[in-house]
Coordinates of C-alpha atoms and ligand atoms in Angstrom, one line a residue:
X1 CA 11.1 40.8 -38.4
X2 CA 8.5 41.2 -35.5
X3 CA 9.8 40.9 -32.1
X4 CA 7.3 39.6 -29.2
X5 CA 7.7 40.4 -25.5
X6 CA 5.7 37.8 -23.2
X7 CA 2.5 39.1 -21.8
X8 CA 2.3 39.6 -17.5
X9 CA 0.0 41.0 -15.6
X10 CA -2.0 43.3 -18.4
X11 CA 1.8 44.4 -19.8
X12 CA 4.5 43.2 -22.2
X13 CA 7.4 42.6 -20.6
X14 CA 11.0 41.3 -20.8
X15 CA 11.8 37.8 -20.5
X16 CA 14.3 37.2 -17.5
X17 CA 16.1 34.9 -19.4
X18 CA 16.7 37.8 -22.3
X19 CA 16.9 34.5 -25.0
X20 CA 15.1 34.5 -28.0
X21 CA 13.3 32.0 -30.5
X22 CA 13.6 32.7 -34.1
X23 CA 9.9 31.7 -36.0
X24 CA 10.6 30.7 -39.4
X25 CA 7.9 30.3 -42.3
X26 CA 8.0 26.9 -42.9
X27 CA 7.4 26.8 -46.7
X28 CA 10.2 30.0 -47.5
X29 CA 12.5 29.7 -44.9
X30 CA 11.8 33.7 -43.9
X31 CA 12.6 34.1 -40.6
X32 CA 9.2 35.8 -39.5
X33 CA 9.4 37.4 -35.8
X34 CA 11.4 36.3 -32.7
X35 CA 10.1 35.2 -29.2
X36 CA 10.9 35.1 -25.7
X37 CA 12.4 32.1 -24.7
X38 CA 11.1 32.2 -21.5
X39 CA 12.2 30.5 -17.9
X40 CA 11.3 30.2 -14.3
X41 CA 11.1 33.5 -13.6
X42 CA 9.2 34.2 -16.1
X43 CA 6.7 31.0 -15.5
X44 CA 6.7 32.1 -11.7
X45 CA 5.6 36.1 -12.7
X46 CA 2.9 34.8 -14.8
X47 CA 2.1 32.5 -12.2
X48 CA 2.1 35.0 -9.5
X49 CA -0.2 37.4 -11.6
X50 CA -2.9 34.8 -12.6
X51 CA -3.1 33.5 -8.8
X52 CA -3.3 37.2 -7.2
X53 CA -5.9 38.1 -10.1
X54 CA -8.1 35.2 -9.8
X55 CA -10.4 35.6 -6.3
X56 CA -11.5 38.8 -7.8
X57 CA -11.8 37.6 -10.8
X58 CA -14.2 34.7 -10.1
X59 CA -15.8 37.1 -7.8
X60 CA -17.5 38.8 -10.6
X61 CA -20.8 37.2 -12.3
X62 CA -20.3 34.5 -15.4
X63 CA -22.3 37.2 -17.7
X64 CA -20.0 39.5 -16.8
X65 CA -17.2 37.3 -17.8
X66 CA -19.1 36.2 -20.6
X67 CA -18.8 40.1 -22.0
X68 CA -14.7 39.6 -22.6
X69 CA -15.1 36.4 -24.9
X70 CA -17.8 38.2 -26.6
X71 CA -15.1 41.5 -26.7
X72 CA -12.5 38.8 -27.9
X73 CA -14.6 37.4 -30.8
X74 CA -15.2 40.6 -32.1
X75 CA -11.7 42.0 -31.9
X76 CA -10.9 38.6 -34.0
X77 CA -13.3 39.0 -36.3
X78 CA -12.2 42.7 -37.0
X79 CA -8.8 41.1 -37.4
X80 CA -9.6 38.1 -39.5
X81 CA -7.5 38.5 -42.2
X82 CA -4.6 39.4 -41.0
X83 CA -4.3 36.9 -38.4
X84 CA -5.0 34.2 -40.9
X85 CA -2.3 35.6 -42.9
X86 CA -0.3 35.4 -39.7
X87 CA -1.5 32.1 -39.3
X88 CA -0.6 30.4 -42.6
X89 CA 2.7 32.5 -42.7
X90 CA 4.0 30.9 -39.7
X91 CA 2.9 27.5 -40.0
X92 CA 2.7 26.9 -43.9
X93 CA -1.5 26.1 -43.2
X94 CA -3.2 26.8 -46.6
X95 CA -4.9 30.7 -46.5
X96 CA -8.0 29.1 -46.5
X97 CA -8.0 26.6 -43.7
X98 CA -6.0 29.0 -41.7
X99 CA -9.0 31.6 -42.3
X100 CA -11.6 29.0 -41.2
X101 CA -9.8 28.5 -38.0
X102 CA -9.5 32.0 -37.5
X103 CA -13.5 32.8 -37.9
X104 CA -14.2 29.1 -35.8
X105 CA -12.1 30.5 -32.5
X106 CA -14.1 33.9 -32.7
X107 CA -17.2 31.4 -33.0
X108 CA -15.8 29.7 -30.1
X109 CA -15.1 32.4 -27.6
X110 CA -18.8 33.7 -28.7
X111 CA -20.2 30.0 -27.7
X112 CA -18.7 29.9 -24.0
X113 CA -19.7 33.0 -23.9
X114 CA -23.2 31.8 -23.9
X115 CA -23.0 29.4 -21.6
X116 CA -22.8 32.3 -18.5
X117 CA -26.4 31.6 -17.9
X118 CA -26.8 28.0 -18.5
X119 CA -24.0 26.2 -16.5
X120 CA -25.6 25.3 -13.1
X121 CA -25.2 23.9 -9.5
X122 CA -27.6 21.0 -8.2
X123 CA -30.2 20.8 -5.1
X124 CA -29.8 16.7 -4.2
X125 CA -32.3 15.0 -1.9
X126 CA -31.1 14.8 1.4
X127 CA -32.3 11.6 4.1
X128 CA -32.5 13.5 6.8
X129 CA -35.9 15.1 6.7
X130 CA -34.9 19.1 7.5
X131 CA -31.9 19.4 5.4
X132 CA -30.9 20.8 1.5
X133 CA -28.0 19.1 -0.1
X134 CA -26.3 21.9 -2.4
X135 CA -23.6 21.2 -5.1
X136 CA -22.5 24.6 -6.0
X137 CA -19.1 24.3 -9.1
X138 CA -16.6 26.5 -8.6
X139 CA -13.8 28.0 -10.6
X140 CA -10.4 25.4 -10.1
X141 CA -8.7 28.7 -10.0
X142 CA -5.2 28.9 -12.1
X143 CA -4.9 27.0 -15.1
X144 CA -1.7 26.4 -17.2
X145 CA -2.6 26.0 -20.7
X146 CA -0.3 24.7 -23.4
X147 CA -0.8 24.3 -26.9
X148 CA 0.6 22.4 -29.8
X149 CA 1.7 24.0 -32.9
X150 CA -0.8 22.4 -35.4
X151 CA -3.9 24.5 -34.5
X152 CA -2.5 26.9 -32.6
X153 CA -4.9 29.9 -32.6
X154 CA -7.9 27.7 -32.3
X155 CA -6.5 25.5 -29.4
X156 CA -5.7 28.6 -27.2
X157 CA -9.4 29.5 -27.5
X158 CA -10.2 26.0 -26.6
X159 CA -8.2 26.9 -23.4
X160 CA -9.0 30.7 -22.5
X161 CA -12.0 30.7 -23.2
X162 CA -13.9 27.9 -20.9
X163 CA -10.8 29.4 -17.8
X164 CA -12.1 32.6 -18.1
X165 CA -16.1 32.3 -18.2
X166 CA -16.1 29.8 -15.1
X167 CA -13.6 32.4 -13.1
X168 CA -10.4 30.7 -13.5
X169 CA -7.2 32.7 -14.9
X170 CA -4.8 31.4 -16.8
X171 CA -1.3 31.4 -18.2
X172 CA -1.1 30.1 -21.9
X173 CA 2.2 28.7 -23.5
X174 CA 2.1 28.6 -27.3
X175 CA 4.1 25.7 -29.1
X176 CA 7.9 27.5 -29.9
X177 CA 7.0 26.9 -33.5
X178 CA 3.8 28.7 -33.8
X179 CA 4.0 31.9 -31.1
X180 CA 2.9 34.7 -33.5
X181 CA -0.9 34.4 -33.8
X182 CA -0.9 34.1 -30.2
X183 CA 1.1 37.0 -29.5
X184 CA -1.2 38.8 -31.9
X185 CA -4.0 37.8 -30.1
X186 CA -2.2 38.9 -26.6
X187 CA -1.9 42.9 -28.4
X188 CA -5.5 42.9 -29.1
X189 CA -6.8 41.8 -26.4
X190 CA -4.0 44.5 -24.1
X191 CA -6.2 47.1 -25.6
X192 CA -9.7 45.8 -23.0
X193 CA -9.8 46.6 -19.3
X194 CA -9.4 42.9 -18.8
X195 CA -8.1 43.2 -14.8
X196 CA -4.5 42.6 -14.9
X197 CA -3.6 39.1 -14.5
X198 CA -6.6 37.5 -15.7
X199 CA -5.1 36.3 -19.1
X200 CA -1.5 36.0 -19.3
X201 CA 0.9 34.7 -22.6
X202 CA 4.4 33.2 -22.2
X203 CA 7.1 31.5 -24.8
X204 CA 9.5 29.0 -24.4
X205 CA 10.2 25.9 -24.4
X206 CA 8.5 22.9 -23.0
X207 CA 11.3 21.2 -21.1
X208 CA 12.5 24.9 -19.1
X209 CA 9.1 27.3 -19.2
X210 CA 6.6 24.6 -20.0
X211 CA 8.1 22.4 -16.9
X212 CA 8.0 25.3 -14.5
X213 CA 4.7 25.9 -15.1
X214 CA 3.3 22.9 -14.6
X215 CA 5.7 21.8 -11.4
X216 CA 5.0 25.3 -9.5
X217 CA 2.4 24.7 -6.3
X218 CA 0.6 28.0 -7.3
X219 CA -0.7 25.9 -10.9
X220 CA -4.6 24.1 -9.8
X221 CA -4.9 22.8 -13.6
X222 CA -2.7 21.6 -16.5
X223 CA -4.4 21.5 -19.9
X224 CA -2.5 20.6 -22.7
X225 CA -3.0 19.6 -26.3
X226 CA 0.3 18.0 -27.1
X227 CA 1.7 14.4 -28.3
X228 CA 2.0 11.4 -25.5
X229 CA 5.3 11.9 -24.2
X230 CA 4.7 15.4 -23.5
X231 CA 1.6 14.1 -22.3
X232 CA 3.7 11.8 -20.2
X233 CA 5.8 13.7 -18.5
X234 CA 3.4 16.4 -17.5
X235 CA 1.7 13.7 -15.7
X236 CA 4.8 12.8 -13.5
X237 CA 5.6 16.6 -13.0
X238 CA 2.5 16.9 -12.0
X239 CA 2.4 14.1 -9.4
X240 CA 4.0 16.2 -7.1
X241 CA 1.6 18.7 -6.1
X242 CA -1.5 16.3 -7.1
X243 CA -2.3 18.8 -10.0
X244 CA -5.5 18.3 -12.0
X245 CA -4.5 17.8 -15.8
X246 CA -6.5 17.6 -18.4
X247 CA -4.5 16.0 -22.0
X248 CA -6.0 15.9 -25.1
X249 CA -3.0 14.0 -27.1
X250 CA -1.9 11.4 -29.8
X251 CA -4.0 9.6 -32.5
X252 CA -4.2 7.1 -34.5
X253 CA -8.0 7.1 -36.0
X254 CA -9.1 4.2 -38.3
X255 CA -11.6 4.8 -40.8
X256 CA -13.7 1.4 -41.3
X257 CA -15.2 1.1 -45.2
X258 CA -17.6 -1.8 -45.4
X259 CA -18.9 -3.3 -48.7
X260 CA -22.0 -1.4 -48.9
X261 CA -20.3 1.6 -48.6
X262 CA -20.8 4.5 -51.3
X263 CA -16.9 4.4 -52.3
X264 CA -16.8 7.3 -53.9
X265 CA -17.6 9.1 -50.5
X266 CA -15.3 7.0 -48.8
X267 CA -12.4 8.0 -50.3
X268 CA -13.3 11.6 -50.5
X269 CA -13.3 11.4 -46.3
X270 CA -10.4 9.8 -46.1
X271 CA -8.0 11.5 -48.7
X272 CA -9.3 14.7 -46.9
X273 CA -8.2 12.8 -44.2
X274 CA -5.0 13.0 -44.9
X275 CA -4.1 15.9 -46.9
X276 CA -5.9 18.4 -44.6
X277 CA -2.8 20.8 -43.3
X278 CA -0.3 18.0 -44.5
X279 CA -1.7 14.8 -42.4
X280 CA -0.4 17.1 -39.2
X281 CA -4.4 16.7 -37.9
X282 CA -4.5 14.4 -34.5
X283 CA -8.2 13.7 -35.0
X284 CA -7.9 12.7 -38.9
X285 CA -7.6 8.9 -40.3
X286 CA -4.3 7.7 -40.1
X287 CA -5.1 3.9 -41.5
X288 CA -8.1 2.3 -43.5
X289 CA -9.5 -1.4 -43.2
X290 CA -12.0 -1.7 -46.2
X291 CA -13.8 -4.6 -47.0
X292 CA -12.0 -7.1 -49.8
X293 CA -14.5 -7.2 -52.2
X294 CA -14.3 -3.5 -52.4
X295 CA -10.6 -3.0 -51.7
X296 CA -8.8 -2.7 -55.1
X297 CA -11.4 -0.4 -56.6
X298 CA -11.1 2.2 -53.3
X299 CA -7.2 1.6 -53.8
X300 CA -7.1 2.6 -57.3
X301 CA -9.7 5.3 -56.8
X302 CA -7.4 6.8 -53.4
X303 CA -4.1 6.1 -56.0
X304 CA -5.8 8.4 -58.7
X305 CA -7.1 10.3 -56.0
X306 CA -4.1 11.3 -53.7
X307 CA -1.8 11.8 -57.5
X308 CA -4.1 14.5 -58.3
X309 CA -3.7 16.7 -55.0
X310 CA -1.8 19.9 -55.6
X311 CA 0.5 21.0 -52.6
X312 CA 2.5 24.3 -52.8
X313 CA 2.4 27.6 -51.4
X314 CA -0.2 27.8 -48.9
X315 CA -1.1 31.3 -50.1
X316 CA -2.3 30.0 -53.9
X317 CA -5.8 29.1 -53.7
X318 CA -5.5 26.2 -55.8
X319 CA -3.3 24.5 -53.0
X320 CA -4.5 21.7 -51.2
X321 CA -1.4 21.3 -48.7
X322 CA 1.8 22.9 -48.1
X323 CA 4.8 21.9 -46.2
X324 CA 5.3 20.1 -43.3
X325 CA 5.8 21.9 -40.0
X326 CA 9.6 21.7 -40.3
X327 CA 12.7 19.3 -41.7
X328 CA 12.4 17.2 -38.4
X329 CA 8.9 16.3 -39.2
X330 CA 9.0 16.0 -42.7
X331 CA 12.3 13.4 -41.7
X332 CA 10.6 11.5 -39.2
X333 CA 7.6 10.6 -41.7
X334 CA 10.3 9.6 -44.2
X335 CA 12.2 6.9 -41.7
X336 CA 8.7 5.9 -41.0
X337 CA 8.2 4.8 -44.6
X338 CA 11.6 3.6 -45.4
X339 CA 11.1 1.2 -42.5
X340 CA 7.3 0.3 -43.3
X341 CA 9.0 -0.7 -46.7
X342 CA 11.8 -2.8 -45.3
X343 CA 8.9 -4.1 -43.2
X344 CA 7.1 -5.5 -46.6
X345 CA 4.5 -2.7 -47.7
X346 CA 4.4 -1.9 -51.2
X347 CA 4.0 1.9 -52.1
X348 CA 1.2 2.7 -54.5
X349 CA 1.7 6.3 -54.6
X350 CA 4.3 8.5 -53.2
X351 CA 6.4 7.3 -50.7
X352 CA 9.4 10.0 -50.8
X353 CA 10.0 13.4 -50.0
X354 CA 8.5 15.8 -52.3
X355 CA 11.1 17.6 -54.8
X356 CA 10.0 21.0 -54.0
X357 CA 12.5 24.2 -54.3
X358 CA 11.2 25.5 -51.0
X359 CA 9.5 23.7 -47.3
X360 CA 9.5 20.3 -46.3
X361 CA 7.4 18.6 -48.4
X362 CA 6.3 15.0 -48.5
X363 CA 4.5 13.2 -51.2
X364 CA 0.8 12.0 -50.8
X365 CA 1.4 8.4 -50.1
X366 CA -0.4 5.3 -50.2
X367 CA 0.8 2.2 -48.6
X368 CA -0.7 -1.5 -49.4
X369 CA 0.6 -4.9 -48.2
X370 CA 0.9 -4.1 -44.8
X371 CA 0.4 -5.9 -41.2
X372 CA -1.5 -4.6 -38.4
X373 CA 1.9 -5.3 -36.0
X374 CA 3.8 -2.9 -38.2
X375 CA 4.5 0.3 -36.5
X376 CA 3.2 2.7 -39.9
X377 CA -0.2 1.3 -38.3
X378 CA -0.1 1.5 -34.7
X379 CA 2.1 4.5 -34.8
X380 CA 1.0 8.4 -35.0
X381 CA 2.8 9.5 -38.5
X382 CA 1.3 13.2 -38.5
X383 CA 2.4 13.5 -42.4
X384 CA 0.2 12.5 -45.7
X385 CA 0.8 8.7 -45.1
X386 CA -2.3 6.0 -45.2
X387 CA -1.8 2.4 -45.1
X388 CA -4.9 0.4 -46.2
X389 CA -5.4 -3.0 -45.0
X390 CA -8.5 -5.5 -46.3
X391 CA -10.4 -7.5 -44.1
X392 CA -13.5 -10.0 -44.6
X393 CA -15.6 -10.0 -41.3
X394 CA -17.4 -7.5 -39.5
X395 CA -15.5 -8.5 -36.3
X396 CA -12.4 -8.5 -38.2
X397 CA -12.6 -4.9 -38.3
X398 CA -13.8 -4.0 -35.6
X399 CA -11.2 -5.7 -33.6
X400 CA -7.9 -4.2 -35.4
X401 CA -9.5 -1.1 -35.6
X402 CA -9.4 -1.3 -31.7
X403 CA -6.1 -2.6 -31.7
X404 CA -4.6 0.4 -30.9
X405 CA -2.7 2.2 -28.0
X406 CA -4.5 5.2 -28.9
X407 CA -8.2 5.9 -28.9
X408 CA -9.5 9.4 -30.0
X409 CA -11.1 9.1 -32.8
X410 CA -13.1 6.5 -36.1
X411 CA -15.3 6.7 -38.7
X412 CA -17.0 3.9 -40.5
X413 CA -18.6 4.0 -44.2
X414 CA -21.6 2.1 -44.3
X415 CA -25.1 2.6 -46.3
X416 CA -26.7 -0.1 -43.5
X417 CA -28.3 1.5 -40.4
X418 CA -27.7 -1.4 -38.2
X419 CA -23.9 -1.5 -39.1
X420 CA -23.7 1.9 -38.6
X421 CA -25.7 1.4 -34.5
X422 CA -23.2 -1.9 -34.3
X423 CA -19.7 -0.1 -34.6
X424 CA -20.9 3.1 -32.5
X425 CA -21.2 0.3 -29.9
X426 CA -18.3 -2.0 -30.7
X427 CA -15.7 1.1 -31.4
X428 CA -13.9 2.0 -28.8
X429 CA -12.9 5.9 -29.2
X430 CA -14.2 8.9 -28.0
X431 CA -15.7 9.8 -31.1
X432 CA -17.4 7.4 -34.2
X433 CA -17.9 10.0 -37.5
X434 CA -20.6 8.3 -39.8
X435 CA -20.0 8.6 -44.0
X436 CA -18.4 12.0 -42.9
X437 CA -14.5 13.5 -42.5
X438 CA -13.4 13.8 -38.9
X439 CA -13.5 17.1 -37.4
X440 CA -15.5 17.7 -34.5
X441 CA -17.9 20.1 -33.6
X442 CA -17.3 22.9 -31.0
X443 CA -21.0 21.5 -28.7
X444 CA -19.8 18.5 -28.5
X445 CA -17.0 16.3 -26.7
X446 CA -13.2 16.1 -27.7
X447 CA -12.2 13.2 -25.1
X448 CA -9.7 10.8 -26.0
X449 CA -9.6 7.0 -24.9
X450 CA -6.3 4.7 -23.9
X451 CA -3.3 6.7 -24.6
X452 CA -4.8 9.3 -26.5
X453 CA -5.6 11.5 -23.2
X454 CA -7.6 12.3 -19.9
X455 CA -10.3 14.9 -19.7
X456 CA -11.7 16.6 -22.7
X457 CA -12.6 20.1 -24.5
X458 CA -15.9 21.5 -25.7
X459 CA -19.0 21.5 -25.0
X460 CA -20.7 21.5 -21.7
X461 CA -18.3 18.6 -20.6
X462 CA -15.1 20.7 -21.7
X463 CA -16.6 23.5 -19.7
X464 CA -16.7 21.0 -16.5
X465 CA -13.1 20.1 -16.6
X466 CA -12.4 24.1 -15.0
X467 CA -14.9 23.8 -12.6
X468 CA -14.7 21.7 -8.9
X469 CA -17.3 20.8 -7.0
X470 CA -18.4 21.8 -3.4
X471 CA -21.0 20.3 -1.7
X472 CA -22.5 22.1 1.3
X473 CA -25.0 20.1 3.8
X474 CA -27.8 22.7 5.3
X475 CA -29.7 21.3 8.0
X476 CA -32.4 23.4 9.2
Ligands
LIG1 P1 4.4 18.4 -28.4 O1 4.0 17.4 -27.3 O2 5.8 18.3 -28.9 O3 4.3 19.9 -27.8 C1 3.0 20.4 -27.3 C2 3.3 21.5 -26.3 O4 3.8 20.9 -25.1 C3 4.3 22.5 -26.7 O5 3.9 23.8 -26.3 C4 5.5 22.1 -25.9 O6 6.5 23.1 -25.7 C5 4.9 21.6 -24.6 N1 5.7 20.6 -23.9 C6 6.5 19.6 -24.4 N2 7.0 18.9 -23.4 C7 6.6 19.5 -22.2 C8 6.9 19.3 -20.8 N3 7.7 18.2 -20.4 N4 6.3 20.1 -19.9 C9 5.5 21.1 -20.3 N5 5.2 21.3 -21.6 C10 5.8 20.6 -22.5 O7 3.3 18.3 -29.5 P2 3.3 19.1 -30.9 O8 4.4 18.5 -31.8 O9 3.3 20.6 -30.7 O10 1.9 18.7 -31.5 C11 1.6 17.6 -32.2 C12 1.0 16.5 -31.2 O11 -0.2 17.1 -30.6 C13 0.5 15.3 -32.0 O12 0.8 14.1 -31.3 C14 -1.0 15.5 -32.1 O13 -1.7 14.3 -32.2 C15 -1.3 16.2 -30.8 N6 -2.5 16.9 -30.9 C16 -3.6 16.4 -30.2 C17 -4.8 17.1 -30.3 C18 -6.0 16.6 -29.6 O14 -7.0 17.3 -29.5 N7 -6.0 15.4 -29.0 C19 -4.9 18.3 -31.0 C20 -3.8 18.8 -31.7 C21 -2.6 18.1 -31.6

């Protein structure tokens, strides 16, 4: 069993609170490594070390900066395999997803990295006649950055990466579930002359380290990736001290499937949808409104479909999913569908717990006869669960795939161009996917809508978040 230290000012140190957190493999029940169970103190030193680290840190040029990410990506890529064996080990992801999220975060510390030279101030017209208007961006200066346990390597890029090239520094909190492929991470990158301070890793929970971090005055920026309550309550810690956040959280996507549709592609995106790492995806399609005269076909084909997916050990190749994160999760999707069935849906397909000897397995399930009021539609599940609902009217659909608290992602199936320009306008999410799976790319914008967040990542719009503005009047 590995044993983690957190990661302070360029050093592994002790936690103050000397408590631990025991990882366990999800899908044998190993106990894998043990983490700090960090505290306070232990928020306040990392804290203290990011905010005495950062003027001299955003003192240096972005292509200077730039050179770590690129340093980072390479020391990942020289590691790939055994952090994605880290990676599945700890969080029961299949060896192959967990390798393509490894490879995509080296990816994505190169990609900030070349955005040193590219970001920009502005020159704006002035109306006095002798005078230059300048918007220079500057660094926010100390971000908190906290990560959920469902991608958890590839969210901490998503953080680090865009603090560091704009001349923030940052303190990063990996979910308790998931710490070891950030700690991993943390060892590699101990062995650059990163200047102390800059980067800085600390466990714990959310409610004792997690609050401290975001309540202390020294924090400029909360980022997390989380669900909505966590979401929540980082918003009212953070009232105090008026501290930016950024919260990319909940969702519920609906994927539309109109008659023209090419079925056969439809429910190919949507039963990756839903199997991909166990359902526990935020941007994935969590319910389906297909078009009547098509809707018994795509439910027989999606039946046939979800019976034939093979969940296991994540390490077999064969494997599509493996267990859920843990018993808690795999029990909450399980009350969900007992109460979706008391509420009147009929199961198709699954609908239990999976009879597995090991992990917290639930059955690929498909649930017809339901209402749009019931909460198996309006709620976030997070498991292999998809109601399917039929309508008749374009505006049908439209509107009750609105009909949502949350608003991060859609996707419609259409083979008309016009349907497809039509939803883009009407949908109301902060991103449409078009005959395609959801999963977004790294250039572009992960922003949610309604409850599903504030602020964004990637892109040149993620890269805005760590930046603030100054505007400087020069009469002359
Ligand atoms: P969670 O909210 O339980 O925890 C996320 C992180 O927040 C953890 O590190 C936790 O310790 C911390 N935390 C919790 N309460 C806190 C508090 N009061 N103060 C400070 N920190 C706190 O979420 P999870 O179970 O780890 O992840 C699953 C959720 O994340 C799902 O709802 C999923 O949709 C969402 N998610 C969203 C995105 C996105 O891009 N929008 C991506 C991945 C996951």
């Amino acid at each position: 069993m590995k044993t983690y230290q957190q990661f302070i000012n360029g050093s592994f140190v002790e936690s103050h609170s000397k408590e631990w957190m025991e990882v366990e493999n999800p899908y044998t029940g190993e106990i894998l490594s043990r983490a700090p169970k960090g505290d306070a103190d232990d928020a306040y030193a990392a804290l203290e070390a990011a905010k005495k680290a950062q003027a001299a840190w955003a003192a240096t040029t972005a292509s200077y900066r730039a050179g770590y990410l690129k340093k980072m990506a390479d020391l990942i890529r020289s590691h790939r395999t055994e952090l994605a064996k880290t990676l599945a080990s700890e969080q029961a992801k299949i060896i192959g997803l967990a390798q393509v999220e490894i490879d995509f975060t080296a990816d994505y510390f190169d990609y900030y990295a070349g955005w040193a030279r590219i970001y920009e101030g502005e020159i704006i017209n002035s109306d006095r006649p002798n005078e230059n208007i300048f918007l220079f961006r500057k660094p926010i200066g100390v971000v908190v950055g906290i990560c959920p346990w469902n991608f958890p390597f590839f969210v901490m890029a998503r953080k680090v990466a865009p603090a560091l090239l704009t001349g923030c520094t940052i303190v990063l909190k990996p979910s308790s579930n998931t710490p070891n492929t950030t700690f991993e991470f943390a060892q590699l990158v101990a062995r650059l002359d990163l200047p102390k301070g800059v980067l800085n890793f600390v466990s714990g929970s959310g409610k004792t380290l997690g609050n401290a971090l975001v309540k202390s005055p020294i924090t400029d920026m909360v980022t997390l990736t989380g669900s909505v309550e966590a979401g929540q309550e980082i918003i009212r810690t953070s009232a105090e001290n008026v501290t930016k956040v950024s919260l990319e959280l909940g969702g519920k996507a609906p994927a539309i499937v109109f008659a023209d549709a090419d079925i056969d592609l439809a429910v190919k995106g949507v039963l990756d949808s839903r199997v991909i790492f166990s359902g526990q995806v935020c941007n994935c399609a969590e319910r389906a409104y297909v078009h009547a005269s098509i809707y018994e076909k795509f439910v027989e084909k999606l039946a046939a479909a979800m019976k034939s997916v093979k969940y296991g050990d994540p390490f077999d190749p064969q494997t599509i999913y493996s267990s859920q994160i843990d018993q808690a999760q795999q029990t909450k999707i399980d009350e969900m569908v007992i109460r979706a069935k008391a509420a009147g849906a009929t199961v198709v397909t699954g609908g239990k717990k999976a009879d597995t000897k090991t992990g917290y397995f639930y059955e690929p399930t498909l649930l017809t006869t339901c209402r749009q009021d019931m909460e198996i539609v309006q709620k976030e599940v997070f498991g292999p669960v998809l109601p399917v609902l039929p309508f008749t009217e374009y505006d049908e659909a439209i509107a009750l795939a609105n009909d949502c608290e949350y608003g991060l992602t859609s996707s419609v199936f259409t083979t008309n161009i016009n349907t497809v320009m039509q939803s883009i306008k009407d949908l109301s999410f902060g991103e449409t996917y078009v005959n395609r799976e959801h999963f977004e790319g790294m250039q572009g914008f992960h922003a949610g809508w309604r409850k599903s967040g504030i602020g964004g990542a990637d892109g040149k719009h993620g890269l805005m978040e760590y930046l603030q503005t100054q505007v400087a009047y020069v009469q002359f």
